[in-house]
Every structure is written in C-alpha cells, then in structure tokens.
C-alpha cells in the first residue's frame, strides 16, 4: 500500500501492492555502467511520500528517502536511521531527536522542521493526500479535515479550522515533539513508512516542480524519467546513513506484462524481477530457468477480493460469507500457482509478528453446501456478479478461476471484468465506483500485525476501498493502540482482526511468499519480506 501498501496491495498492498509488469522491452541489462535494472510499473500518483500508498511509487520513495527509522532488509528489525532517539514515558507524548549531518539531495540540511512541515502538509485535508490518515493519531488532525456537504454535488467542503497539527512542535533544529490523541504504543514502529518522510524546503516553494524532480535524503537521488518507459536513480555520494550504496544506480523499467519482464530476466536483459508469473511457476519452470538465481522467502503479502459494501447488493454479511465459502482456494492455488500460494485463513500472513491462525473462521473454508444455504437465507443474489481486476498485473487467470467457482457452486451468473491498467483500477477504487467484487491485496508497510488492519478497515482509513465501518472494530484498534507494551498491543490487534472474520469486508484468498529472480550480474541482494529489493544491499559480480 504499500499499501499496502497497496499491492496493489494493496494492495498494497498493499497497500495494496501489485505485481508490477511491463511493456517489455528488451534492451541492455545495464551493469557495465554500475546500474542495475528492475521491473516496474507507473505509480498511481506523483512521487511525494505522503501521497504514495501503493508499491510502485513506494519502491522509488524508499530509494529516494530515509525516515526516522528503517527496517533491516534481512529480518525487518526496526532500527533508528535519521532519528538519534525516540523517547516517551506514556506512549502518547514523544520527543524525537535527529542525528546531525543528514542532507537532502539539494545539499540543504535535514532538520526537525522538515519532518513537521511535511507531516502538516500531508495531513491537511484540502491537499487530498492519500496517506493523510496515517497522521490521524496526532493531536489536531481532526481540525485539519472538513466534509463536502453534498458529496459530488455543487457545494464545496468548507476550509478546515486549522492547517497545522497542534500535536507537533519544533524545539530546535534537531528536536521535535509529537503529542498523540491517545497512547499509541507502536507509533515508533510506523516511522519508517513513506508517509513519515521529511520534505526539503524547496517542496513548499514549488510542489509541482518537486513532482517532476523529487528531492529526498535517501541513498539514491532522482536522475531522470521517461513516462511509460523508465525511471533512473543514482547513488547519492553524501548519503549519511550507514548503508552506503555499492552500485552506481538503478533503472526501473516499465513493463505492462509480467511474462515479458520474466523473459527479459531469463535472457539477461533485466537484473531483478520481484514476482514470478504464473506461467513460469508451472512445473517449477522458473527454478529450471534461473537455477540458484531463483529465490523464495516468507512474505508479508496477501491477496483478497474486496466487497463494495457501499453497494446495497453486498450489505448483508450472509451474502459475503456465502460467496467466500463457494471458493475452492486450495485447488486454485494448486492449479494456477502450482502450489506457490497458501490458502488464507485470516487477514494477515503467518510471517508477520502477531499472526494468529484461523482468524477468518469457517468463512474462509470451502463448503459449497453451506454457501448455498447462506445465500438462500440471505434471499439470493440479484443479477450478474462482476469480478474485476487490473489486466496489467498477471491476475486474470486466477480471477477467472474464482469467478467460475462462484458460478458453479452458487449458481450466480458471473462476469470477469478486466480494467486495462493498475492506475485506472485504482482510480475506480478511490472513487468507490465498483459494483461487484474487485481484486485487492496488501503488502505490509512495517513489521507488525497492525499494518494489515488499520489503514484497510478502520472507518474512513486511506485504503478502506470497501467503505467498511464497524465501531466495535475501531474500538478494538483503540484498545490495542493503548496497550502498555508492543507485545501486548500486538496481541490485542489479533482481537480486532477476529471481528473482521465475522463481518468479512473482503474475501481473504491466499498469502504468498516472495518469489523473485536475479540476473547473473547480481552477486548479492537482500529482498524484504514485502517484495522490495533493498538497493543498498546489492553487490555486482566482478
């Protein structure tokens, strides 16, 4: 949405986090010049951290920016990065001190006001940033929002009462304080996510100019971009972090078909592919093609189908549960992914801290007889059930298999609806324009169960594409946020997740490991559990 980050996951998700794809074009695998090439797809929004909640934009943001903390590539351990210390005695009031010596790519220093100004700008409702809800825990957030009185009608939302978060205060160049509305124990864990990055002073003088040439403080700086073709970043020689780049740069190549990117990897025209197409999973073909360059590790990636609960057809939880129980996840994962996915039993993955098995309950079990019974109790389903996905992410095959399952086991007429691009698909999601099931997924933003809950299912959260709202669920999140320790908070998030199994705003389908491949040029590189190559870990063969 990283969305989670929408992987495409969202969905990233991450959000919800999407399998990126490509127009595939051939060309050099780079390397001779010290650059590597990676598959990529055009991001949803301009590359501003607070407005980036899907993984394609997130890949670039994470290369260009470094936050207060960062997540170690090998195990996602939380480590201070720009922050010298993050201290609190009550989990509600935090004092954050910065390490000196950090600079933006334009040479200006990274100071406390760069974080405070960035968070204020991103949280301000009229700016319309997708990551705005990441600041909702900070005191004063509500006063920066206002509601349009007639939705899409002619009236406009009034100006909010405030344009700054009252809970943020700059103490000196290297210190600022954060006052939250209520205790939030895992708050420091979140601070490595893109929404919390600093912005240079130049952004506020010319936001549009920044969008065409983003300036960060991370290990790589923006170099150039050719829309729908590629984006290049170069190593930043004044980077203050300990993890200095060992390569000269990277080229993110746009592909519109995952199979095309895979063919480029096999032929040596691409250095890194972050996902393997279903066609190459059959019979473990990818392992035969790549040998020891075929890699796999446990992932923080989920694949779901969302319900547009804003549509009256899906208001009844019995309808949602019936559809979910008509899907044979085990057979689909075997036939489409050759066993490369594991059927989901909840809303998170076993690899995340806080995972509990079977949180979805019987709703995630394949039981066509019970599914028919539930649908009958609900009064049936009117008309045709559409099942929609973006067509550029390698999802068509499994989405059609799911639609066939529903038709066969419930007798509902289904229709597969592909939307050409991820960008168009996300526009429909953001505008709440779906009228049937829609693909969604999520990759973790940070290493805690909470990342699979708040931004997806809390009322009006940034990636709540379903318009799901349950005060009991929101209250359960509040209780978890206020727990006295990170361990207690993590356990309490599990209680909140359990409520989702009863409401079923989405159909959890399967979780997936991170399956990726390197070219022969890559000697070493660490891929994070949310499917992102940490560019600072890459070493080239000599």
XYZ file of C-alpha atoms in Angstrom:
542
model
C 0.000 0.000 0.000
C 2.352 -0.245 0.276
C -0.280 -0.286 0.705
C -0.066 -1.795 1.285
C 0.993 -0.652 0.928
C -1.495 -1.444 -1.745
C -0.062 -4.310 -3.508
C -1.944 -3.261 -5.379
C -1.826 -4.307 -2.288
C -2.575 -3.230 -1.863
C -2.795 -3.619 -2.456
C -0.683 -2.998 -1.433
C -0.698 -3.726 -0.906
C -0.754 -3.120 -0.332
C -1.206 -1.337 0.174
C -2.342 -2.759 -1.550
C 0.759 -4.000 -3.788
C 0.634 -5.032 -7.166
C 2.550 -7.321 -9.225
C 4.287 -4.909 -11.462
C 4.516 -5.558 -15.108
C 5.996 -4.269 -18.241
C 5.887 -3.360 -21.794
C 8.796 -5.297 -22.039
C 11.199 -4.120 -23.945
C 14.405 -5.785 -24.357
C 17.440 -3.653 -24.245
C 20.513 -3.829 -22.151
C 20.555 -5.320 -18.692
C 22.829 -2.443 -17.741
C 25.560 -3.445 -15.387
C 28.601 -2.406 -17.287
C 27.973 1.129 -16.068
C 27.257 0.052 -12.494
C 23.485 0.418 -12.824
C 21.040 -2.416 -12.375
C 17.598 -2.795 -13.942
C 14.374 -3.705 -12.158
C 10.834 -4.340 -13.370
C 8.368 -1.610 -12.515
C 5.007 -0.077 -13.419
C 3.894 3.521 -13.435
C 2.877 4.733 -9.954
C -0.596 5.941 -9.155
C 0.400 9.443 -8.033
C 3.340 11.860 -8.326
C 6.297 10.760 -6.195
C 5.568 12.639 -2.980
C 5.897 10.458 0.142
C 2.645 11.436 1.851
C 0.692 10.829 -1.344
C 2.140 7.409 -2.142
C 0.277 4.401 -0.780
C 0.906 1.756 -3.460
C 4.020 -0.251 -4.106
C 5.220 1.061 -7.463
C 5.526 4.553 -6.080
C 6.780 3.091 -2.815
C 9.756 1.418 -4.498
C 11.004 4.806 -5.640
C 10.161 6.653 -2.424
C 12.130 4.088 -0.419
C 15.151 4.573 -2.660
C 14.995 8.380 -2.508
C 14.136 8.873 1.167
C 15.255 7.680 4.585
C 12.998 8.091 7.593
C 13.417 8.379 11.311
C 13.671 4.601 11.488
C 14.270 1.944 8.876
C 13.544 -1.762 8.580
C 16.574 -4.020 8.285
C 16.351 -5.868 4.993
C 17.136 -9.337 6.296
C 14.538 -9.528 9.095
C 12.729 -6.137 9.157
C 14.110 -5.309 12.580
C 13.320 -1.671 13.388
C 16.463 0.476 13.625
C 16.943 4.207 14.123
C 18.008 5.915 10.888
C 17.717 9.728 10.869
C 16.495 9.563 14.470
C 19.092 9.658 17.228
C 16.380 8.773 19.748
C 12.591 8.448 20.035
C 11.550 8.665 23.661
C 8.268 8.586 25.547
C 7.188 7.874 29.097
C 3.485 7.411 28.323
C 3.284 6.282 24.661
C 1.352 9.481 23.931
C 3.978 12.224 24.087
C 7.162 11.571 22.122
C 10.405 13.515 21.892
C 12.357 12.851 18.706
C 15.983 13.890 18.314
C 17.728 13.797 14.937
C 21.270 12.805 14.117
C 23.262 15.748 12.710
C 24.849 15.615 9.289
C 21.963 14.425 7.130
C 21.299 16.373 3.935
C 18.782 16.392 1.151
C 19.938 15.794 -2.389
C 19.934 19.563 -2.988
C 22.516 19.975 -0.219
C 20.202 21.513 2.383
C 20.244 20.019 5.888
C 17.572 17.641 7.186
C 16.152 19.377 10.253
C 13.251 18.896 12.614
C 11.036 21.348 10.742
C 11.403 19.267 7.568
C 9.537 16.433 9.269
C 6.960 18.689 10.924
C 6.261 20.700 7.758
C 5.950 17.518 5.667
C 3.519 15.886 8.075
C 1.421 19.074 8.326
C 1.193 19.416 4.546
C 0.321 15.755 4.040
C -2.322 15.720 6.778
C -4.125 18.863 5.578
C -7.417 17.663 4.099
C -7.694 20.090 1.142
C -4.347 18.814 -0.200
C -6.051 15.455 -0.782
C -3.059 13.260 0.005
C -3.852 9.564 0.104
C -1.662 8.958 3.109
C -3.374 11.644 5.208
C -4.982 9.157 7.573
C -1.531 7.979 8.709
C -1.467 11.166 10.813
C -4.905 10.710 12.368
C -3.353 9.699 15.686
C -1.634 13.070 16.049
C -3.409 15.761 18.043
C -5.113 18.305 15.812
C -5.697 16.021 12.828
C -9.489 16.299 13.011
C -9.334 20.112 12.883
C -7.475 19.849 9.548
C -10.304 17.981 7.837
C -13.709 19.061 6.522
C -16.512 17.243 4.765
C -18.101 18.066 1.432
C -21.761 18.623 2.388
C -23.197 17.100 -0.803
C -20.582 14.594 -1.942
C -20.140 15.015 -5.698
C -22.660 17.866 -5.748
C -22.034 21.552 -6.497
C -21.204 22.583 -2.933
C -17.612 22.553 -1.711
C -16.117 21.448 1.565
C -15.506 24.412 3.876
C -11.960 25.373 4.811
C -10.796 23.336 7.810
C -10.384 25.062 11.145
C -6.614 24.532 11.177
C -3.803 23.942 8.700
C -1.275 22.517 11.153
C -1.217 19.598 13.540
C -1.423 21.046 17.042
C 0.423 17.992 18.352
C 3.681 18.805 16.542
C 6.231 21.267 17.927
C 9.749 22.075 16.756
C 12.079 22.510 19.745
C 15.299 23.202 17.862
C 16.938 22.236 14.577
C 17.385 18.640 15.670
C 14.459 18.093 18.040
C 10.680 17.982 17.756
C 7.861 16.643 19.879
C 4.732 14.710 18.960
C 1.582 14.686 21.068
C -0.890 11.979 20.074
C -4.630 11.992 20.796
C -4.204 8.927 22.957
C -1.452 6.418 23.724
C -0.167 4.577 20.647
C 2.492 2.146 21.735
C 3.756 1.008 18.346
C 3.971 4.571 16.948
C 7.795 4.446 16.629
C 7.496 1.270 14.532
C 5.484 3.157 11.924
C 8.034 5.920 11.419
C 9.946 4.122 8.667
C 6.902 4.164 6.386
C 6.889 6.566 3.453
C 4.163 8.843 4.865
C 6.561 9.929 7.627
C 9.473 11.004 5.432
C 10.815 14.589 5.590
C 10.461 17.072 2.739
C 13.008 19.741 1.771
C 12.146 23.437 1.911
C 12.083 23.512 -1.892
C 8.968 21.344 -1.925
C 6.887 24.010 -0.188
C 8.089 26.704 -2.592
C 7.158 24.687 -5.682
C 5.202 21.446 -5.079
C 4.548 20.903 -8.802
C 8.213 21.336 -9.612
C 9.045 18.782 -6.930
C 6.705 16.271 -8.559
C 8.766 16.396 -11.758
C 12.089 16.169 -9.911
C 11.659 14.761 -6.386
C 14.397 15.544 -3.863
C 14.923 13.180 -0.963
C 17.513 12.404 1.682
C 17.951 8.709 0.912
C 20.760 6.598 -0.518
C 19.734 7.302 -4.120
C 18.765 10.533 -5.856
C 16.371 11.086 -8.717
C 18.101 11.213 -12.095
C 15.550 11.068 -14.929
C 12.219 9.695 -16.017
C 10.675 8.824 -19.357
C 6.954 8.230 -18.757
C 5.776 4.693 -19.522
C 9.374 3.651 -20.226
C 11.742 4.004 -17.266
C 12.863 5.959 -14.184
C 16.516 6.214 -13.139
C 18.076 6.880 -9.757
C 21.764 7.400 -8.985
C 23.746 6.777 -5.789
C 23.916 9.860 -3.542
C 27.535 10.371 -2.538
C 26.687 12.469 0.557
C 24.280 9.902 1.986
C 24.637 9.959 5.782
C 23.314 6.501 6.516
C 25.493 3.537 7.381
C 24.200 1.503 4.449
C 26.083 3.201 1.621
C 25.140 2.136 -1.926
C 27.644 -0.139 -3.637
C 26.155 0.309 -7.087
C 26.109 3.483 -9.154
C 22.389 3.486 -9.717
C 19.258 1.690 -10.827
C 16.848 1.841 -13.743
C 13.214 0.944 -13.077
C 11.849 -0.323 -16.391
C 8.119 -0.148 -17.072
C 6.511 -3.414 -18.137
C 2.857 -3.969 -18.892
C 3.095 -7.742 -18.824
C 4.809 -9.721 -16.121
C 5.636 -12.505 -18.579
C 7.561 -10.037 -20.721
C 9.615 -8.944 -17.725
C 10.303 -12.560 -16.889
C 11.563 -13.255 -20.404
C 13.890 -10.275 -20.103
C 15.224 -11.665 -16.836
C 15.882 -15.085 -18.346
C 17.615 -13.578 -21.361
C 19.789 -11.285 -19.255
C 18.067 -8.046 -20.183
C 16.721 -7.433 -16.676
C 18.605 -7.754 -13.385
C 15.799 -8.156 -10.856
C 12.208 -9.364 -11.035
C 10.177 -9.100 -7.846
C 7.462 -11.603 -8.789
C 7.271 -14.701 -10.940
C 4.405 -15.058 -13.455
C 2.023 -17.978 -13.029
C 3.177 -19.410 -16.369
C 6.705 -19.856 -15.007
C 5.537 -21.448 -11.756
C 4.058 -24.421 -13.612
C 6.292 -27.420 -13.025
C 8.790 -25.128 -11.289
C 9.912 -23.867 -14.682
C 11.336 -20.722 -13.094
C 13.724 -22.785 -10.981
C 14.902 -24.628 -14.056
C 15.342 -21.371 -15.976
C 17.161 -19.489 -13.207
C 18.873 -22.186 -11.176
C 20.270 -20.756 -7.953
C 19.157 -17.297 -9.051
C 15.541 -18.340 -8.333
C 14.807 -17.138 -4.801
C 11.968 -17.525 -2.316
C 11.344 -16.376 1.257
C 8.294 -15.959 3.533
C 6.329 -12.900 2.530
C 4.124 -10.221 4.016
C 1.771 -10.306 1.054
C -1.941 -11.077 0.901
C -4.356 -11.453 -1.992
C -8.038 -10.700 -1.461
C -11.261 -9.825 -3.237
C -12.981 -6.734 -1.906
C -16.720 -6.179 -1.477
C -18.129 -2.739 -2.356
C -20.152 -2.569 0.834
C -21.404 0.821 -0.334
C -23.481 -1.149 -2.901
C -26.761 -2.443 -1.401
C -26.212 -5.855 -3.016
C -23.366 -6.538 -0.592
C -24.763 -5.110 2.628
C -25.797 -8.493 4.001
C -22.860 -10.326 5.630
C -24.532 -13.641 4.759
C -24.125 -12.848 1.053
C -20.458 -12.056 1.583
C -19.879 -15.207 3.585
C -21.717 -17.370 1.037
C -19.543 -16.101 -1.812
C -16.385 -16.653 0.226
C -17.305 -20.226 1.134
C -18.002 -21.087 -2.523
C -14.346 -20.560 -3.489
C -12.018 -23.572 -3.535
C -8.793 -21.807 -2.582
C -6.709 -24.962 -2.301
C -7.483 -26.172 -5.820
C -6.957 -22.743 -7.385
C -3.591 -22.260 -5.690
C -2.525 -25.688 -6.889
C -3.778 -25.355 -10.452
C -2.969 -21.702 -11.156
C 0.117 -21.195 -8.998
C 1.418 -24.781 -8.855
C 1.278 -24.598 -5.081
C 3.122 -21.290 -4.973
C 0.451 -19.732 -2.734
C -1.073 -20.833 0.564
C -4.835 -20.514 1.174
C -5.550 -17.689 3.606
C -7.105 -18.375 6.997
C -7.192 -14.745 8.095
C -6.376 -11.185 7.101
C -2.609 -11.274 7.669
C 0.225 -13.637 6.824
C 1.974 -16.187 9.054
C 5.195 -14.233 8.579
C 4.031 -11.139 10.465
C 4.573 -10.512 14.149
C 1.224 -11.162 15.858
C -0.204 -13.681 13.395
C -2.953 -15.928 14.753
C -4.211 -18.907 12.753
C -7.838 -19.290 11.599
C -8.918 -15.700 12.279
C -11.325 -15.895 9.337
C -13.110 -18.918 10.799
C -15.401 -21.003 8.601
C -15.873 -18.090 6.195
C -12.542 -18.999 4.601
C -13.359 -22.692 4.354
C -14.567 -24.225 1.100
C -18.051 -25.543 1.802
C -20.393 -25.232 -1.205
C -23.380 -26.759 0.614
C -23.134 -24.242 3.470
C -22.540 -21.477 0.940
C -25.810 -22.281 -0.854
C -27.640 -22.405 2.469
C -26.335 -18.996 3.485
C -27.198 -17.445 0.147
C -30.722 -18.827 0.399
C -31.084 -17.405 3.919
C -29.941 -14.041 2.550
C -32.603 -14.115 -0.165
C -30.248 -14.861 -3.073
C -28.197 -12.508 -5.223
C -29.800 -10.223 -7.829
C -28.456 -10.182 -11.397
C -24.876 -10.715 -12.586
C -21.924 -10.683 -10.203
C -18.954 -8.914 -11.783
C -15.408 -9.814 -10.708
C -12.907 -7.138 -11.641
C -9.125 -6.797 -11.724
C -6.475 -4.697 -13.382
C -5.322 -6.504 -16.516
C -1.679 -5.489 -16.300
C -0.765 -7.366 -13.139
C -0.847 -11.056 -14.067
C -4.115 -11.644 -12.187
C -6.518 -12.517 -14.991
C -6.164 -16.296 -14.761
C -6.908 -16.684 -11.083
C -9.659 -14.081 -11.085
C -11.433 -16.019 -13.845
C -10.966 -19.236 -11.853
C -12.584 -17.633 -8.803
C -15.488 -16.330 -10.912
C -16.006 -19.840 -12.312
C -16.029 -21.268 -8.771
C -18.726 -18.862 -7.636
C -20.900 -19.578 -10.675
C -20.525 -23.323 -10.335
C -21.087 -23.544 -6.602
C -23.710 -20.840 -6.049
C -25.435 -20.690 -9.411
C -24.817 -16.935 -9.659
C -24.089 -15.664 -13.152
C -20.607 -14.095 -13.021
C -18.732 -11.825 -15.402
C -14.953 -11.268 -15.498
C -14.165 -7.559 -15.981
C -10.541 -6.570 -16.673
C -9.548 -2.907 -16.296
C -6.569 -2.145 -18.570
C -4.115 -0.609 -16.099
C -3.434 -0.502 -12.386
C -3.734 3.271 -12.429
C -7.238 3.157 -13.919
C -8.173 0.402 -11.496
C -7.041 2.446 -8.508
C -8.980 5.461 -9.743
C -12.159 3.390 -9.642
C -11.276 2.142 -6.175
C -10.633 5.634 -4.857
C -13.900 6.892 -6.345
C -15.857 3.927 -4.932
C -17.067 3.032 -8.426
C -17.051 -0.760 -8.233
C -20.355 -2.588 -8.452
C -19.053 -6.119 -7.907
C -16.115 -8.000 -6.441
C -12.738 -6.374 -7.059
C -9.215 -7.630 -6.657
C -7.200 -6.193 -3.845
C -4.100 -7.160 -1.992
C -1.776 -5.797 0.591
C 1.851 -5.859 1.446
C 2.987 -4.822 4.876
C 4.220 -1.279 5.435
C 6.016 -2.243 8.637
C 6.621 -5.428 10.628
C 3.549 -5.615 12.864
C 0.056 -7.129 12.535
C -1.398 -3.637 12.791
C -0.199 -2.926 9.248
C -2.805 -5.380 7.921
C -5.664 -3.735 9.817
C -5.874 -0.003 10.447
C -5.382 1.524 7.021
C -7.518 -1.138 5.347
C -10.501 -1.489 7.644
C -10.745 1.395 10.122
C -13.618 3.744 9.291
C -12.551 6.183 6.529
C -8.939 4.943 6.510
C -6.745 5.640 3.498
C -7.083 2.232 1.833
C -10.552 1.272 3.041
C -11.849 0.866 -0.512
C -14.924 -1.022 0.704
C -16.377 1.721 2.955
C -16.379 -0.817 5.749
C -17.216 0.610 9.140
C -17.700 -1.157 12.453
C -17.438 0.912 15.654
C -16.559 -2.254 17.577
C -13.593 -2.882 15.273
C -12.416 0.732 15.586
C -12.719 0.474 19.369
C -10.705 -2.755 19.373
C -7.951 -0.970 17.466
C -8.047 1.850 20.014
C -7.612 -0.626 22.859
C -4.668 -2.242 21.107
C -3.064 1.129 20.401
C -3.165 1.956 24.117
C -1.686 -1.322 25.331
C 1.262 -0.837 27.721
C 3.838 -2.698 25.644
C 4.453 -3.523 22.000
C 3.880 -7.182 22.819
C 0.531 -6.509 24.476
C -0.512 -4.207 21.644
C 0.346 -6.838 19.055
C -1.759 -9.423 20.867
C -4.690 -7.007 21.097
C -4.573 -6.325 17.359
C -5.332 -10.011 16.993
C -8.590 -9.432 18.874
C -9.519 -6.724 16.384
C -8.697 -8.977 13.444
C -11.092 -11.598 14.770
C -14.004 -9.177 14.271
C -13.197 -8.960 10.560
C -13.871 -12.677 10.263
C -17.442 -12.022 11.329
C -18.009 -9.014 9.052
C -15.924 -10.134 6.049
C -15.366 -6.820 4.240
C -13.032 -8.739 1.921
C -12.579 -12.355 0.926
C -9.120 -13.481 2.067
C -7.864 -15.747 -0.713
C -4.232 -16.659 -0.197
C -0.909 -15.466 1.113
C 2.190 -15.617 -0.939
C 5.883 -15.971 -0.394
C 8.252 -13.546 -2.023
C 9.388 -15.291 -5.202
C 11.962 -13.387 -7.190
C 14.887 -13.754 -9.511
C 18.266 -12.166 -10.197
C 20.306 -11.927 -13.361
C 23.812 -13.387 -13.499
C 25.184 -9.899 -12.876
C 23.875 -9.746 -9.304
C 26.206 -11.321 -6.752
C 24.169 -10.345 -3.700
C 20.989 -8.506 -2.787
C 18.524 -8.629 0.080
C 14.805 -8.594 -0.696
C 12.492 -7.505 2.094
C 9.515 -9.638 3.066
C 7.267 -7.093 1.376
C 8.886 -7.783 -2.003
C 11.243 -4.857 -2.269
C 14.893 -5.142 -3.226
C 16.980 -3.079 -0.814
C 19.221 -1.344 -3.333
C 21.869 -0.608 -0.699
C 22.496 -4.365 -0.293
C 23.160 -5.050 -3.969
C 26.619 -6.204 -4.984
C 27.606 -6.959 -8.576
C 29.715 -9.798 -9.840
C 33.105 -8.579 -10.969
